[in-house]
Coordinates of C-alpha atoms in Angstrom, one line a residue:
M1 CA 0.0 0.0 0.0
S2 CA 2.5 2.6 1.2
A3 CA 5.6 3.0 3.3
V4 CA 3.7 4.1 6.4
D5 CA 2.5 1.5 8.9
A6 CA -1.3 1.3 9.2
A7 CA -1.3 0.9 13.0
A8 CA 1.0 3.8 13.5
V9 CA -1.0 6.1 11.3
T10 CA -4.3 5.0 13.0
S11 CA -2.7 5.7 16.4
T12 CA -1.6 9.2 15.3
V13 CA -5.0 10.0 13.8
N14 CA -6.9 8.9 16.8
R15 CA -4.8 10.9 19.2
T16 CA -5.2 14.0 17.1
W17 CA -8.9 13.6 16.9
Q18 CA -9.3 13.1 20.7
D19 CA -6.8 15.7 21.9
D20 CA -7.1 18.4 19.2
I21 CA -9.9 18.1 16.8
L22 CA -12.9 17.4 18.9
P23 CA -12.4 20.4 21.2
S24 CA -12.0 22.8 18.2
L25 CA -14.7 21.2 16.1
S26 CA -17.0 21.6 19.2
G27 CA -16.2 25.3 19.1
L28 CA -16.9 25.5 15.4
I29 CA -20.4 24.1 16.0
E30 CA -21.2 26.9 18.3
I31 CA -20.7 29.5 15.5
P32 CA -24.0 30.0 13.5
A33 CA -22.1 30.3 10.2
L34 CA -25.1 30.2 7.9
S35 CA -24.4 29.9 4.2
P36 CA -24.9 33.2 2.3
G37 CA -28.0 31.8 0.7
F38 CA -29.6 31.7 4.1
D39 CA -28.1 34.8 5.5
P40 CA -28.0 37.6 2.8
D41 CA -26.5 39.9 5.5
W42 CA -23.6 37.5 6.2
E43 CA -20.9 40.2 5.9
R44 CA -22.4 42.3 8.7
T45 CA -23.4 39.2 10.7
G46 CA -19.8 38.1 10.7
A47 CA -20.4 34.4 11.5
L48 CA -18.6 33.1 8.4
A49 CA -15.6 35.3 9.3
R50 CA -15.6 33.9 12.8
A51 CA -15.7 30.3 11.4
I52 CA -12.8 31.1 9.2
E53 CA -10.8 32.7 12.0
H54 CA -11.6 29.8 14.4
V55 CA -10.2 27.2 12.0
K56 CA -7.3 29.4 10.9
S57 CA -6.2 29.7 14.6
W58 CA -6.3 26.0 14.9
L59 CA -4.2 25.5 11.8
A60 CA -1.7 28.0 13.0
E61 CA -1.2 26.0 16.2
R62 CA -0.3 22.9 14.2
E63 CA 3.0 24.3 13.1
I64 CA 3.4 22.2 10.0
P65 CA 6.9 22.9 8.6
G66 CA 6.7 25.2 5.6
A67 CA 3.0 25.5 5.7
E68 CA 1.3 28.8 4.7
I69 CA -2.2 29.7 5.9
D70 CA -4.2 32.3 3.9
V71 CA -7.7 33.8 3.9
V72 CA -8.6 34.8 0.4
Q73 CA -11.6 37.0 -0.2
L74 CA -12.6 38.5 -3.5
P75 CA -14.8 41.6 -3.5
G76 CA -18.4 40.8 -2.8
R77 CA -17.7 37.0 -2.4
S78 CA -17.6 34.8 0.7
P79 CA -14.1 33.9 1.8
V80 CA -12.0 30.8 1.4
L81 CA -9.4 29.5 3.8
L82 CA -6.2 27.8 2.4
L83 CA -3.6 25.7 4.1
D84 CA -0.7 25.2 1.6
V85 CA 1.7 22.4 2.6
P86 CA 4.9 21.8 0.6
S87 CA 5.8 18.3 -0.7
T88 CA 7.8 16.0 1.5
R89 CA 9.8 15.0 -1.5
G90 CA 11.7 18.1 -2.3
G91 CA 12.1 18.6 -6.0
V92 CA 10.0 15.5 -7.0
D93 CA 6.8 16.8 -8.5
N94 CA 3.6 14.7 -8.4
G95 CA 1.4 17.7 -8.9
T96 CA -0.9 19.2 -6.3
V97 CA -3.3 17.4 -4.0
L98 CA -6.4 19.5 -3.4
L99 CA -8.3 18.6 -0.2
Y100 CA -11.7 20.2 -0.1
G101 CA -14.3 21.0 2.5
H102 CA -16.6 23.9 3.6
L103 CA -17.3 25.9 6.7
D104 CA -20.8 27.3 5.9
K105 CA -23.9 25.6 7.3
Q106 CA -27.5 24.9 6.7
P107 CA -30.2 26.7 8.7
P108 CA -30.7 25.5 12.3
L109 CA -34.4 24.3 11.9
G110 CA -36.6 23.5 14.8
G111 CA -37.4 20.1 16.3
W112 CA -34.0 19.1 17.8
A113 CA -34.3 16.3 20.4
D114 CA -34.2 17.2 24.1
G115 CA -30.7 18.3 25.2
L116 CA -29.6 19.0 21.6
G117 CA -29.5 22.1 19.5
P118 CA -27.9 23.4 16.3
W119 CA -25.3 25.5 18.0
Q120 CA -24.8 23.3 21.0
P121 CA -22.0 20.7 20.6
V122 CA -23.0 17.5 22.5
Q123 CA -21.0 14.3 22.6
R124 CA -22.9 11.2 23.4
G125 CA -20.7 8.1 23.1
D126 CA -19.3 8.0 19.6
R127 CA -21.6 10.8 18.3
L128 CA -20.9 14.5 18.2
Y129 CA -24.1 16.4 17.7
G130 CA -24.5 19.9 16.3
R131 CA -25.1 21.7 13.0
G132 CA -22.0 21.5 10.7
A133 CA -20.5 18.6 12.6
V134 CA -20.6 16.1 9.7
D135 CA -21.6 18.5 6.9
D136 CA -18.9 19.3 6.9
G137 CA -17.0 21.2 9.5
Y138 CA -14.9 18.2 10.4
A139 CA -13.4 18.1 6.9
G140 CA -10.6 20.7 7.3
Y141 CA -9.6 19.1 10.5
A142 CA -9.5 15.6 9.0
A143 CA -7.6 16.7 5.9
T144 CA -5.0 18.4 8.1
A145 CA -4.7 15.5 10.4
A146 CA -4.2 13.1 7.5
I147 CA -1.3 15.3 6.2
E148 CA 0.2 15.4 9.7
A149 CA -0.1 11.6 10.1
V150 CA 1.8 11.0 6.9
R151 CA 4.6 13.2 8.0
E152 CA 4.8 12.0 11.5
N153 CA 5.1 8.3 10.4
G154 CA 7.7 8.7 7.7
G155 CA 5.4 8.8 4.7
E156 CA 5.3 11.0 1.7
H157 CA 2.8 13.4 0.2
A158 CA 2.9 15.7 -2.8
R159 CA 2.2 19.4 -2.3
A160 CA -1.1 19.6 -0.5
I161 CA -3.6 22.4 -0.4
V162 CA -6.6 22.3 1.9
L163 CA -9.3 24.6 0.5
L164 CA -12.3 25.4 2.8
E165 CA -15.0 27.5 1.2
T166 CA -18.0 29.2 2.8
G167 CA -20.7 29.0 0.1
E168 CA -21.2 25.3 -0.6
E169 CA -24.6 25.1 1.0
S170 CA -25.7 27.9 -1.3
G171 CA -24.5 26.1 -4.4
S172 CA -20.9 27.4 -4.4
P173 CA -21.7 30.4 -6.5
D174 CA -18.3 32.0 -5.8
L175 CA -16.2 29.0 -6.4
P176 CA -15.6 29.4 -10.1
A177 CA -14.2 32.9 -9.5
Y178 CA -11.9 31.5 -6.8
L179 CA -10.7 28.6 -9.0
E180 CA -9.8 31.2 -11.7
H181 CA -8.2 33.5 -9.2
L182 CA -6.1 30.7 -7.6
E183 CA -5.3 28.8 -10.8
R184 CA -1.6 29.6 -10.9
R185 CA -1.2 28.9 -7.1
L186 CA -3.0 25.6 -7.3
G187 CA -0.8 24.5 -10.2
D188 CA -1.2 21.0 -11.7
V189 CA -3.9 19.3 -9.6
T190 CA -3.5 15.5 -10.0
F191 CA -5.4 14.3 -7.0
V192 CA -8.6 15.7 -5.5
V193 CA -9.8 14.6 -2.1
C194 CA -13.4 15.8 -1.1
L195 CA -14.6 15.0 2.4
D196 CA -18.1 16.3 1.9
S197 CA -19.7 13.0 1.2
G198 CA -20.2 9.5 2.7
G199 CA -22.0 6.2 2.2
N200 CA -24.6 3.7 3.1
D201 CA -23.1 2.4 6.4
Y202 CA -20.2 3.1 8.8
E203 CA -18.5 -0.3 8.2
R204 CA -16.4 0.5 5.1
L205 CA -14.8 3.3 3.0
W206 CA -17.5 4.6 0.6
L207 CA -16.5 6.4 -2.6
T208 CA -19.0 8.7 -4.3
T209 CA -18.6 7.9 -7.9
S210 CA -21.2 10.3 -9.3
L211 CA -23.1 13.4 -8.3
R212 CA -26.4 14.6 -9.8
G213 CA -26.6 18.1 -11.3
L214 CA -29.3 20.5 -10.4
A215 CA -31.7 23.1 -11.8
Q216 CA -34.0 25.3 -9.7
V217 CA -36.7 27.8 -10.6
C218 CA -39.5 29.6 -9.0
V219 CA -42.6 29.8 -11.2
T220 CA -45.6 32.1 -10.7
V221 CA -48.9 31.8 -12.5
T222 CA -51.1 34.9 -12.3
V223 CA -54.7 35.0 -13.4
L224 CA -56.2 38.0 -11.6
E225 CA -55.2 41.6 -10.7
T226 CA -57.1 41.3 -7.5
A227 CA -58.5 38.3 -5.7
Q228 CA -62.2 37.5 -6.1
H229 CA -65.0 35.7 -4.2
S230 CA -64.6 32.1 -5.3
G231 CA -68.4 31.6 -5.5
M232 CA -68.6 34.4 -8.1
A233 CA -65.4 33.8 -10.0
S234 CA -64.8 30.1 -10.1
G235 CA -66.0 28.6 -13.3
A236 CA -65.3 31.9 -15.1
V237 CA -61.7 32.6 -14.1
P238 CA -59.2 29.7 -14.2
S239 CA -57.5 28.7 -11.0
S240 CA -53.9 29.6 -11.0
F241 CA -53.2 26.4 -9.2
R242 CA -54.8 24.3 -11.9
V243 CA -52.9 26.1 -14.6
L244 CA -49.7 25.5 -12.8
R245 CA -50.6 21.9 -12.2
T246 CA -51.2 21.5 -16.0
L247 CA -47.8 23.0 -16.7
L248 CA -46.1 20.6 -14.3
D249 CA -47.8 17.6 -16.0
R250 CA -45.8 18.5 -19.1
I251 CA -42.6 17.9 -17.0
E252 CA -43.5 15.0 -14.7
D253 CA -45.7 12.0 -14.9
A254 CA -47.8 12.4 -11.7
D255 CA -48.5 8.7 -11.4
T256 CA -44.9 7.5 -11.5
G257 CA -42.7 10.5 -10.8
S258 CA -40.9 10.0 -14.1
I259 CA -39.6 13.1 -15.8
L260 CA -41.0 13.5 -19.3
L261 CA -38.5 16.0 -20.8
P262 CA -35.8 14.0 -22.8
E263 CA -33.3 16.8 -22.1
L264 CA -33.3 15.8 -18.4
S265 CA -32.5 12.1 -18.9
V266 CA -29.4 10.1 -20.0
S267 CA -28.6 6.4 -20.6
I268 CA -27.1 5.0 -17.3
P269 CA -23.6 3.6 -17.9
E270 CA -23.3 -0.1 -17.5
N271 CA -20.5 0.2 -14.9
R272 CA -22.8 2.4 -12.7
C273 CA -25.5 -0.2 -13.0
R274 CA -23.1 -3.0 -11.8
E275 CA -21.9 -0.7 -9.1
A276 CA -25.5 -0.2 -7.8
E277 CA -26.0 -4.0 -7.7
E278 CA -22.7 -4.4 -5.7
T279 CA -23.7 -1.6 -3.3
V280 CA -27.1 -3.1 -2.5
A281 CA -25.5 -6.6 -2.1
S282 CA -22.9 -5.2 0.4
A283 CA -25.4 -3.3 2.5
P284 CA -28.9 -4.7 1.9
G285 CA -31.7 -2.6 3.3
S286 CA -29.4 0.5 3.6
V287 CA -31.2 2.3 0.7
R288 CA -34.7 1.2 1.5
D289 CA -34.4 1.9 5.3
S290 CA -32.5 5.2 5.2
F291 CA -35.6 7.3 5.0
P292 CA -38.1 7.7 7.9
L293 CA -41.2 7.0 5.9
A294 CA -44.5 7.7 7.7
P295 CA -46.3 4.6 8.9
G296 CA -47.7 2.6 5.9
V297 CA -46.0 4.6 3.2
R298 CA -44.1 2.5 0.6
P299 CA -41.0 3.6 -1.3
M300 CA -41.2 4.2 -5.0
S301 CA -39.9 0.7 -5.8
D302 CA -39.4 -2.5 -3.9
D303 CA -36.2 -3.1 -5.8
E304 CA -33.3 -1.4 -3.9
V305 CA -31.1 -1.3 -7.1
E306 CA -33.9 0.7 -8.8
L307 CA -34.1 3.0 -5.7
L308 CA -30.4 3.6 -5.8
L309 CA -30.4 4.4 -9.6
N310 CA -33.4 6.6 -9.0
T311 CA -31.6 8.7 -6.5
S312 CA -28.3 8.8 -8.4
W313 CA -28.9 8.6 -12.1
R314 CA -32.5 9.5 -12.9
P315 CA -34.0 13.0 -12.9
T316 CA -36.5 14.1 -10.4
M317 CA -38.6 17.2 -9.6
S318 CA -39.5 18.3 -6.1
V319 CA -41.7 21.2 -5.0
I320 CA -39.7 22.7 -2.2
G321 CA -41.6 25.9 -1.5
A322 CA -44.9 27.7 -2.2
D323 CA -46.3 31.2 -2.0
G324 CA -49.7 32.8 -2.7
M325 CA -51.6 30.3 -0.6
P326 CA -52.7 31.2 3.0
T327 CA -52.5 28.6 5.7
P328 CA -55.7 26.5 6.0
E329 CA -56.9 28.3 9.1
N330 CA -56.6 31.6 7.3
A331 CA -58.1 30.4 4.0
G332 CA -61.3 32.2 2.9
N333 CA -63.6 31.5 0.0
V334 CA -61.3 33.3 -2.4
L335 CA -60.0 32.7 -5.9
R336 CA -56.4 33.8 -5.5
T337 CA -54.6 36.1 -7.9
S338 CA -51.6 33.8 -8.3
T339 CA -49.7 30.7 -7.2
T340 CA -45.9 30.4 -6.9
L341 CA -44.0 27.1 -6.6
A342 CA -40.3 26.7 -6.0
L343 CA -39.1 23.7 -8.1
S344 CA -35.9 21.8 -7.6
F345 CA -34.7 19.4 -10.2
R346 CA -32.0 16.8 -9.7
L347 CA -30.3 15.9 -13.0
P348 CA -28.3 12.8 -14.0
P349 CA -24.5 13.3 -13.5
T350 CA -23.8 13.5 -17.3
A351 CA -26.9 15.6 -18.3
D352 CA -26.2 19.1 -19.7
A353 CA -27.8 21.3 -17.0
A354 CA -28.0 24.3 -19.4
E355 CA -30.1 22.3 -21.9
A356 CA -32.1 20.9 -19.1
V357 CA -33.1 24.3 -17.7
A358 CA -33.9 25.6 -21.2
A359 CA -36.3 22.7 -21.7
I360 CA -37.9 23.3 -18.3
E361 CA -38.4 27.0 -19.3
R362 CA -40.0 26.1 -22.6
A363 CA -42.4 23.6 -20.9
L364 CA -43.5 26.2 -18.4
T365 CA -43.9 29.2 -20.7
T366 CA -45.1 27.8 -24.1
D367 CA -48.8 27.6 -25.0
V368 CA -50.0 28.4 -21.4
P369 CA -53.6 27.5 -20.8
Y370 CA -56.0 30.5 -20.9
N371 CA -53.0 32.7 -21.7
A372 CA -52.3 33.0 -18.0
K373 CA -49.3 35.1 -17.1
V374 CA -46.2 33.0 -16.2
E375 CA -43.1 34.4 -14.6
L376 CA -39.9 32.5 -13.9
T377 CA -37.5 33.8 -11.3
D378 CA -34.4 32.6 -9.4
M379 CA -33.4 30.2 -12.1
E380 CA -30.0 28.5 -11.6
H381 CA -28.4 25.3 -12.7
A382 CA -25.2 23.3 -12.3
N383 CA -23.8 20.2 -14.0
G384 CA -23.3 16.9 -12.2
W385 CA -20.1 14.8 -12.1
N386 CA -19.1 11.3 -13.0
A387 CA -15.8 10.0 -11.7
P388 CA -13.0 8.9 -14.0
D389 CA -11.9 5.3 -13.9
L390 CA -9.5 4.6 -11.0
A391 CA -5.8 4.7 -11.6
P392 CA -4.0 1.5 -10.6
W393 CA -2.2 3.2 -7.7
L394 CA -5.6 4.5 -6.3
K395 CA -7.3 1.1 -6.8
R396 CA -4.4 -0.7 -4.9
G397 CA -4.4 1.9 -2.2
L398 CA -8.2 1.5 -1.7
N399 CA -7.9 -2.2 -1.5
A400 CA -5.2 -1.9 1.1
V401 CA -6.9 0.5 3.4
S402 CA -10.1 -1.5 3.1
K403 CA -8.2 -4.5 4.5
D404 CA -5.9 -2.7 7.0
I405 CA -8.2 0.0 8.4
F406 CA -11.8 -1.0 7.8
D407 CA -11.6 -4.8 7.5
A408 CA -14.4 -4.6 4.8
P409 CA -14.2 -4.0 1.1
W410 CA -14.7 -0.5 -0.1
R411 CA -17.7 0.3 -2.3
G412 CA -18.7 3.0 -4.8
A413 CA -22.1 4.6 -5.1
G414 CA -23.7 7.5 -6.9
L415 CA -24.9 10.3 -4.6
G416 CA -28.2 12.0 -5.3
G417 CA -27.0 15.3 -4.0
S418 CA -24.8 17.9 -5.7
I419 CA -21.4 19.2 -5.0
P420 CA -20.8 21.9 -7.6
F421 CA -17.1 21.9 -6.8
M422 CA -16.7 18.4 -8.2
G423 CA -18.2 19.3 -11.6
L424 CA -16.0 22.4 -11.8
L425 CA -12.8 20.5 -11.0
G426 CA -13.8 17.6 -13.3
E427 CA -13.9 20.1 -16.2
K428 CA -10.8 21.9 -15.1
Y429 CA -8.6 18.9 -14.3
P430 CA -9.8 16.1 -16.5
D431 CA -6.7 14.0 -15.8
A432 CA -6.9 14.2 -12.0
Q433 CA -7.9 11.3 -9.8
F434 CA -10.8 11.8 -7.4
L435 CA -11.4 10.6 -3.9
V436 CA -14.9 11.8 -3.0
T437 CA -15.7 10.3 0.5
G438 CA -16.4 11.3 4.0
A439 CA -18.1 10.5 7.3
L440 CA -21.7 11.1 6.3
G441 CA -23.9 8.0 6.9
P442 CA -27.5 7.2 6.1
D443 CA -28.8 8.6 9.4
S444 CA -26.4 11.4 10.2
N445 CA -29.1 14.0 9.6
A446 CA -27.3 16.5 7.5
H447 CA -29.5 19.5 6.8
V448 CA -32.1 18.4 9.3
P449 CA -32.5 18.4 13.1
D450 CA -30.1 16.3 15.2
E451 CA -27.2 16.3 12.8
W452 CA -24.4 14.2 14.2
L453 CA -20.8 13.0 13.3
H454 CA -19.8 9.3 13.8
I455 CA -16.4 9.9 15.4
P456 CA -14.8 6.5 14.9
H457 CA -15.8 6.5 11.3
A458 CA -14.4 10.0 10.8
Q459 CA -11.1 8.8 12.3
R460 CA -11.0 5.8 10.0
V461 CA -11.7 8.0 7.0
T462 CA -8.9 10.3 8.1
A463 CA -6.4 7.4 8.4
A464 CA -7.4 6.2 4.9
V465 CA -6.8 9.6 3.4
A466 CA -3.3 9.6 5.0
H467 CA -2.4 6.3 3.3
L468 CA -3.8 7.4 0.0
L469 CA -1.8 10.7 0.1
D470 CA 1.3 8.5 0.6
A471 CA 0.2 6.2 -2.3
H472 CA -0.2 9.1 -4.6
A473 CA 3.2 10.5 -3.8
R474 CA 4.8 7.2 -4.7
A475 CA 2.7 6.6 -7.8

């Protein structure tokens, strides 16, 4: 696998986690560093700056020889934190390893269990609770600990840059500008490690092999200038909700949930179909049982392979918000002027997001029933990502850490979510190898109440990254 001893690296990593990472990560949880999309006044609020300074101070205390720590902030954009560590091999150039994470967080939400809260770090056994614990405040700490473990135990690593952004939960809108700004500094990126992912259990190392793209739009259908008594107007004036429902039927089959626009679908590669079968065989029930369905509700298929392909390679539409409708207790007999729905589309990893959003726009605005007024706002899109084939050195390294650290074979799986950074890097560095992994598990509650980090699993992932850094340097 590498020149470093698995037991020694594991010991170093575990010590760093217990003595150094957990206290600082707990302090990071206390900072309500909402992503800019959820805190438009983020510059004045200052929470993102506090999160950056908190982690920067921890990095400075590490005293890694030759390391440089920088906060980079372009005008009007949320900042990024960089840790730049020189290669252990002097003049030998294996390119740059880019290790990615983010410091911004999802909103707190209500409904946390007794004794827990979004900005209240609580450790119960192997779990650390709090917003940003697993998504993904731990990532910068883990990446740094992996670099240190390699160095402490006589291993090698190429030049390594840890990049922590503060806009991922808002779709990474500023990241393209930073990649362009930092292009010369990053150099030839040959290995990308992203710790903003996870897998279907805590027993093995999971690789995310694909990520869906996304498209979002708010659509408003207006039929009246002022609201009218429903008894007088219904039957003469079309319902804005019915018009909008008709438009959505052009996009989605309401009976099956299948997307009808061909621009949003692709042929699923055979290797990803085989991968889905292997994933389900390795962790049966993990897909079906990972969602807290209400009593009596069935999933969309009884075939777990189909469920996995649905959530990783097939397009979907979700209504994620609404406006123009009063709450039931405040609803009068009124024909409303308009209805607004916020639509979120997940796109296959290899779909062209620009073509997809153009098709969505045509479906919603062409030949509108009754010539109702349709307005589209807040449109955005991002391509997905499909991992390149594994290089021999990375495949050997994965097999070795699976045996020596996890005692279980690694598995790959497509992820239904989106990490725009991966699509950007995939385009910018087409020859790089990618390790997209992390400590997220099926019940770690990212984005929802009671978010928690599985500490032993995070430690194992950290040790695995250390070995793979060494394997890359020796490739």
